[in-house]
Coordinates of C-alpha atoms in Angstrom, one line a residue:
X1 CA 4.0 -33.7 11.1
X2 CA 4.2 -31.9 7.7
X3 CA 2.5 -32.9 5.3
X4 CA 5.4 -32.4 2.3
X5 CA 2.8 -33.7 -0.9
X6 CA 0.6 -31.2 0.2
X7 CA 3.2 -28.4 -0.8
X8 CA 3.0 -29.5 -3.8
X9 CA -0.4 -29.9 -4.1
X10 CA -2.2 -26.3 -5.1
X11 CA -6.5 -28.0 -4.5
X12 CA -4.9 -29.1 -1.4
X13 CA -3.8 -25.8 0.1
X14 CA -6.9 -24.2 -0.8
X15 CA -8.9 -26.7 0.2
X16 CA -7.0 -26.8 3.7
X17 CA -7.2 -23.3 3.9
X18 CA -9.8 -22.2 5.6
X19 CA -9.1 -19.1 7.1
X20 CA -7.6 -17.3 4.3
X21 CA -4.0 -16.6 4.3
X22 CA -2.9 -18.1 1.3
X23 CA -5.1 -15.7 -0.5
X24 CA -4.1 -12.7 1.9
X25 CA -0.6 -13.4 1.0
X26 CA -1.3 -12.8 -2.5
X27 CA -3.6 -10.1 -2.4
X28 CA -0.6 -8.3 -0.7
X29 CA 0.2 -5.4 -3.2
X30 CA -3.4 -4.9 -3.7
X31 CA -3.9 -4.2 -0.2
X32 CA -1.1 -1.8 -0.3
X33 CA -2.4 0.2 -3.5
X34 CA -5.8 0.1 -1.8
X35 CA -4.5 1.3 1.7
X36 CA -2.4 4.1 0.2
X37 CA -5.3 5.2 -1.9
X38 CA -7.7 4.7 0.8
X39 CA -5.0 7.1 2.7
X40 CA -4.5 10.0 -0.8
X41 CA -8.5 9.6 -0.4
X42 CA -8.5 10.8 3.5
X43 CA -6.4 13.6 2.6
X44 CA -3.2 12.5 3.9
X45 CA -1.7 14.1 1.2
X46 CA -2.7 17.5 1.4
X47 CA -2.1 17.8 5.9
X48 CA 0.4 21.1 6.1
X49 CA 1.8 19.5 9.2
X50 CA 3.0 22.3 11.6
X51 CA 6.6 19.6 12.8
X52 CA 7.3 16.3 13.7
X53 CA 5.5 15.3 17.0
X54 CA 7.6 15.3 19.7
X55 CA 6.2 11.3 20.9
X56 CA 4.3 8.5 18.5
X57 CA 2.4 6.5 20.1
X58 CA 0.5 3.4 18.3
X59 CA -2.0 1.6 19.6
X60 CA -4.3 -1.3 18.1
X61 CA -4.3 -5.3 18.7
X62 CA -2.6 -8.2 18.6
X63 CA 0.5 -8.9 16.4
X64 CA -0.9 -6.5 13.5
X65 CA -0.5 -3.4 16.0
X66 CA 2.9 -5.1 17.5
X67 CA 4.3 -5.7 13.7
X68 CA 3.1 -1.4 12.9
X69 CA 5.2 -0.8 15.1
X70 CA 8.0 -1.8 15.5
X71 CA 8.5 -2.0 11.5
X72 CA 7.8 1.9 11.9
X73 CA 9.9 2.3 15.0
X74 CA 12.8 0.7 12.2
X75 CA 12.8 3.3 9.8
X76 CA 12.3 6.1 11.8
X77 CA 15.8 5.5 12.6
X78 CA 18.4 6.2 15.7
X79 CA 16.0 8.2 18.3
X80 CA 12.5 6.8 17.3
X81 CA 10.3 8.2 19.3
X82 CA 7.8 5.5 17.9
X83 CA 5.9 3.8 21.8
X84 CA 3.4 1.1 21.5
X85 CA 0.7 1.2 23.9
X86 CA 0.4 -2.3 25.1
X87 CA -2.8 -3.0 26.4
X88 CA -4.5 -4.6 29.7
X89 CA -6.6 -7.1 30.2
X90 CA -7.7 -10.3 31.4
X91 CA -7.8 -11.7 28.0
X92 CA -7.8 -10.9 24.6
X93 CA -11.1 -10.0 23.6
X94 CA -12.7 -7.0 21.9
X95 CA -14.7 -5.6 24.8
X96 CA -12.0 -6.7 27.7
X97 CA -8.4 -4.6 26.5
X98 CA -7.7 -1.6 28.2
X99 CA -5.2 1.1 26.4
X100 CA -3.9 4.3 29.2
X101 CA -2.4 7.5 27.8
X102 CA 1.1 7.6 29.3
X103 CA 0.5 10.8 31.8
X104 CA 3.2 12.8 30.1
X105 CA 1.2 12.7 26.8
X106 CA 0.2 15.7 25.0
X107 CA -1.1 18.5 22.5
X108 CA 3.1 17.8 20.9
X109 CA 2.7 14.3 20.8
X110 CA 0.1 12.1 18.1
X111 CA -2.4 9.0 18.1
X112 CA -2.4 6.2 16.0
X113 CA -4.5 3.9 16.7
X114 CA -4.7 0.4 14.4
X115 CA -7.3 -2.4 14.9
X116 CA -8.6 -5.0 12.2
X117 CA -11.6 -4.8 14.2
X118 CA -12.6 -1.1 15.7
X119 CA -15.0 -2.6 18.0
X120 CA -13.0 -2.2 21.4
X121 CA -14.6 0.2 23.3
X122 CA -11.4 0.7 24.8
X123 CA -10.0 2.1 21.5
X124 CA -12.6 4.8 21.3
X125 CA -12.7 6.2 24.7
X126 CA -8.5 6.2 24.1
X127 CA -9.4 8.1 21.1
X128 CA -11.9 10.7 23.5
X129 CA -9.0 10.6 26.2
X130 CA -6.1 12.1 23.4
X131 CA -8.5 14.6 22.4
X132 CA -9.0 16.9 25.9
X133 CA -5.4 15.9 26.6
X134 CA -4.7 17.8 23.0
X135 CA -2.9 15.2 21.7
X136 CA -3.1 15.1 17.6
X137 CA -5.4 11.5 16.8
X138 CA -5.1 8.9 13.5
X139 CA -6.5 5.6 12.8
X140 CA -7.1 2.9 10.7
X141 CA -9.8 0.5 10.9
X142 CA -12.4 -1.3 9.1
X143 CA -15.2 2.0 7.8
X144 CA -18.5 2.3 10.0
X145 CA -17.0 0.9 13.3
X146 CA -17.5 2.5 16.7
X147 CA -14.1 3.6 16.5
X148 CA -14.8 5.5 12.7
X149 CA -17.5 7.4 14.9
X150 CA -14.8 8.1 18.0
X151 CA -12.5 9.1 15.9
X152 CA -13.7 12.0 14.2
X153 CA -15.6 13.1 17.3
X154 CA -12.1 13.4 17.8
X155 CA -11.7 15.9 15.5
X156 CA -9.2 13.1 13.8
X157 CA -8.0 11.6 10.6
X158 CA -9.7 8.7 9.9
X159 CA -8.5 6.3 6.9
X160 CA -10.4 3.7 6.1
X161 CA -8.7 -0.1 6.3
X162 CA -8.5 -2.2 2.8
X163 CA -10.7 -5.0 3.5
X164 CA -11.5 -7.7 0.8
X165 CA -15.1 -9.1 0.4
X166 CA -14.3 -12.1 2.3
X167 CA -12.8 -10.3 5.4
X168 CA -16.4 -10.4 6.8
X169 CA -17.1 -13.6 6.6
X170 CA -13.7 -15.5 8.2
X171 CA -11.6 -14.6 11.3
X172 CA -9.0 -12.8 10.7
X173 CA -5.5 -13.9 12.4
X174 CA -3.8 -10.9 13.4
X175 CA -0.4 -12.3 11.6
X176 CA -2.3 -12.2 8.5
X177 CA -0.4 -10.6 5.5
X178 CA -3.5 -8.7 4.0
X179 CA -4.2 -7.3 7.3
X180 CA -0.2 -6.6 8.5
X181 CA 0.0 -4.7 5.2
X182 CA -3.6 -2.6 5.1
X183 CA -2.8 -1.2 8.5
X184 CA 0.9 -0.3 7.7
X185 CA 1.0 1.8 4.3
X186 CA -1.4 4.5 6.3
X187 CA 0.5 5.1 8.6
X188 CA 3.4 5.1 6.5
X189 CA 1.9 7.4 4.3
X190 CA 1.1 9.8 7.4
X191 CA 4.3 9.8 9.1
X192 CA 6.4 10.4 5.5
X193 CA 4.3 13.3 5.8
X194 CA 5.1 14.9 8.9
X195 CA 8.6 14.2 8.3
X196 CA 9.9 11.3 10.6
X197 CA 10.4 8.8 7.9
X198 CA 11.1 8.3 3.6
X199 CA 7.8 6.7 2.1
X200 CA 6.5 8.7 -1.0
X201 CA 3.3 7.8 -2.3
X202 CA 6.2 6.3 -5.6
X203 CA 8.2 4.1 -2.3
X204 CA 4.7 2.6 -1.8
X205 CA 4.0 1.5 -5.7
X206 CA 7.3 -0.6 -5.3
X207 CA 6.7 -2.3 -2.3
X208 CA 3.3 -3.5 -3.9
X209 CA 5.1 -4.4 -7.1
X210 CA 7.5 -6.3 -4.6
X211 CA 4.9 -7.7 -2.6
X212 CA 3.4 -9.0 -6.1
X213 CA 6.5 -10.7 -7.8
X214 CA 6.9 -12.2 -4.7
X215 CA 3.3 -13.8 -4.4
X216 CA 4.3 -14.8 -8.2
X217 CA 7.4 -16.2 -7.5
X218 CA 5.7 -18.4 -3.9
X219 CA 2.7 -19.4 -4.7
X220 CA 0.5 -22.3 -4.5
X221 CA 1.0 -23.1 -8.4
X222 CA 4.4 -22.7 -8.1
X223 CA 6.6 -26.5 -7.3
X224 CA 8.6 -26.2 -4.0
X225 CA 12.5 -26.9 -5.6
X226 CA 12.1 -23.6 -7.5
X227 CA 9.4 -21.8 -4.4
X228 CA 11.3 -20.1 -1.6
X229 CA 9.3 -19.7 0.1
X230 CA 7.8 -23.8 0.2
X231 CA 11.6 -24.3 0.4
X232 CA 11.4 -22.4 4.0
X233 CA 8.3 -24.7 5.5
X234 CA 10.1 -27.7 4.2
X235 CA 12.8 -26.9 5.9
X236 CA 11.8 -26.2 9.1
X237 CA 9.0 -28.9 9.1
X238 CA 11.0 -30.8 12.3
X239 CA 13.2 -28.4 12.9
X240 CA 13.4 -25.8 15.8
X241 CA 13.9 -22.3 13.6
X242 CA 16.6 -19.8 15.2
X243 CA 16.5 -16.8 13.5
X244 CA 18.8 -15.0 12.9
X245 CA 18.7 -10.8 11.3
X246 CA 21.6 -8.9 10.1
X247 CA 20.8 -5.1 8.6
X248 CA 18.8 -2.3 10.6
X249 CA 15.6 -3.6 8.9
X250 CA 15.8 -6.9 8.8
X251 CA 15.2 -7.3 12.4
X252 CA 11.4 -6.1 11.9
X253 CA 11.0 -8.6 9.8
X254 CA 12.3 -11.6 11.6
X255 CA 10.5 -10.8 14.4
X256 CA 7.6 -10.8 12.7
X257 CA 8.0 -14.2 11.5
X258 CA 8.8 -16.0 14.6
X259 CA 5.4 -14.1 15.7
X260 CA 4.0 -15.4 12.8
X261 CA 5.7 -19.4 12.9
X262 CA 3.6 -18.6 16.8
X263 CA 0.1 -17.4 15.5
X264 CA -0.8 -19.3 12.6
X265 CA 1.7 -22.4 12.4
X266 CA 1.6 -23.5 16.2
X267 CA 5.9 -23.4 16.2
X268 CA 7.4 -22.0 18.5
X269 CA 10.3 -19.9 17.0
X270 CA 13.5 -17.7 19.0
X271 CA 15.3 -14.9 16.9
X272 CA 17.9 -12.2 18.0
X273 CA 20.0 -9.9 15.4
X274 CA 23.5 -10.5 14.3
X275 CA 26.2 -10.0 15.8
X276 CA 25.2 -10.4 19.4
X277 CA 23.2 -13.8 18.2
X278 CA 26.2 -15.6 18.2
X279 CA 26.6 -14.8 22.2
X280 CA 22.6 -15.4 22.7
X281 CA 22.8 -18.6 21.1
X282 CA 25.4 -19.9 20.9
X283 CA 25.3 -22.3 24.5
X284 CA 21.6 -23.3 22.5
X285 CA 23.2 -24.7 19.1
X286 CA 26.3 -26.6 21.6
X287 CA 23.3 -27.9 23.7
X288 CA 21.0 -30.9 23.0
X289 CA 18.9 -29.2 20.8
X290 CA 21.8 -29.0 18.4
X291 CA 22.2 -31.6 15.6
X292 CA 24.8 -33.2 16.5
X293 CA 24.2 -33.7 20.1
X294 CA 21.1 -36.7 19.8
X295 CA 21.8 -38.8 16.9
X296 CA 19.0 -40.6 15.5
X297 CA 18.2 -43.5 18.3
X298 CA 18.9 -47.1 17.2
X299 CA 15.3 -47.7 19.7
X300 CA 13.0 -45.0 18.6
X301 CA 9.8 -46.4 17.5
X302 CA 9.8 -44.5 14.1
X303 CA 6.2 -45.2 14.3
X304 CA 4.6 -44.1 17.8
X305 CA 7.4 -41.5 18.4
X306 CA 8.3 -38.0 16.5
X307 CA 12.3 -37.5 15.8
X308 CA 13.7 -35.2 18.2
X309 CA 13.8 -31.2 17.4
X310 CA 16.4 -30.0 16.2
X311 CA 17.6 -26.3 15.2
X312 CA 18.0 -25.2 12.1
X313 CA 19.7 -21.3 11.9
X314 CA 16.9 -18.9 8.7
X315 CA 19.3 -16.1 8.4
X316 CA 17.8 -13.1 7.3
X317 CA 19.8 -10.1 6.0
X318 CA 19.3 -7.1 4.0
X319 CA 22.4 -5.7 2.8
X320 CA 24.4 -7.0 0.5
X321 CA 27.4 -10.4 1.0
X322 CA 30.6 -7.4 0.7
X323 CA 31.0 -5.3 3.1
X324 CA 30.5 -5.5 7.1
X325 CA 29.1 -8.7 8.2
X326 CA 28.2 -11.3 10.4
X327 CA 27.4 -14.3 7.6
X328 CA 30.3 -15.9 7.5
X329 CA 31.4 -16.0 11.6
X330 CA 26.9 -16.6 11.5
X331 CA 27.4 -19.6 9.2
X332 CA 30.8 -21.4 10.8
X333 CA 28.9 -20.9 14.7
X334 CA 26.1 -23.7 12.5
X335 CA 27.7 -25.4 10.9
X336 CA 30.2 -26.2 13.7
X337 CA 27.6 -27.4 15.6
X338 CA 26.1 -29.6 12.7
X339 CA 23.2 -26.9 12.8
X340 CA 22.2 -26.4 9.1
X341 CA 21.5 -23.3 7.7
X342 CA 18.7 -21.7 5.2
X343 CA 19.5 -18.4 4.1
X344 CA 17.2 -15.0 2.7
X345 CA 18.3 -11.6 1.7
X346 CA 16.5 -9.3 -0.8
X347 CA 17.1 -8.6 -4.7
X348 CA 18.7 -5.1 -4.5
X349 CA 16.2 -1.9 -3.8
X350 CA 15.2 1.3 -1.6
X351 CA 14.5 0.0 2.8
X352 CA 11.4 -0.5 1.9
X353 CA 11.3 -2.6 -0.8
X354 CA 13.9 -5.2 0.4
X355 CA 11.8 -4.9 3.9
X356 CA 9.1 -5.5 2.1
X357 CA 10.8 -8.9 0.3
X358 CA 11.6 -10.5 3.0
X359 CA 8.3 -9.8 5.3
X360 CA 6.6 -11.0 2.2
X361 CA 8.4 -14.5 1.6
X362 CA 8.5 -15.5 5.3
X363 CA 4.9 -14.9 4.9
X364 CA 4.3 -17.6 3.1
X365 CA 6.7 -19.4 4.3
X366 CA 4.8 -19.1 7.8
X367 CA 1.1 -20.3 5.6
X368 CA 2.3 -22.9 4.2
X369 CA 4.0 -23.9 7.3
X370 CA 0.7 -23.9 8.5
X371 CA -1.2 -25.7 6.2
X372 CA 0.9 -29.1 5.2
X373 CA 1.1 -29.4 9.3
X374 CA -2.9 -29.5 9.3
X375 CA -1.9 -25.8 12.0

């Protein structure tokens, strides 16, 4: 059950936030600036690449690395050479995960290692393996870790991860906003330098500014009725989120939102891109999860039995209302099955800015849902 009164009690939210999630969301803009500065100090701006790599391999644990690879691959556009190296192993512990280079990886490829830990033995071995194969290597991790030494030993480029003092005292959730932006920003700067995507320093500064703006709008002191993140969290209190995205760069934001709901708030969610989402989830909205399928049972025990779980569509868009869009059809399908719709659309700006806004608002919403439901 969601404690909606907690949403409008900043002191209560702070007391419930044992993992520093709200602080990480609020500091996302500062993390971007620090990470960009670390990237510049590491020498990324002075790199003189010979050309674009054949493949960009990304390795790292957990949701942060997955979302980073997803977003970089999307920004790189059609025919993206970005490939995530998924780990194997018997447990998600640092010492149990294993990464391997593909057999074809060689001197024309680039290996990027991104981790908020840096103690994974297999990632250090991966850097050494890449060096022996002739791959270029770059890494983002906390300074002073074994991975930092391994990247240096592989004659690679190491960028210290932008951390805060409390990061060393509290366990970091892989879906934490602070972790995500600290790992992503240096890789954006690097891939901009080699010509794979467009993320110059001025664009990263605009991303930081947009993240600061969202932190002001969605902060714990802002009441639910004027706070889009708290509003979305309240709307999803007893719902199964069905996240539909429209626009290329909205896809990673939707997938990250679904993952954050699962990891931070313990809530299942479905995600798909429009217009295919209408076919993929049409039967779901017409089935027992539709709001019209199971009217409130008169004999249900209101104290002992929770209300039935019903779907709620969350429409994330990164394009204006005008032009070619599947949004009207999406609304018609949802409302035709009495399924409510929540919509988020960013203000105008560059691709990175609008994507950052979608990610920031949904990150705040996932955090509020986690805190108010006691996850």
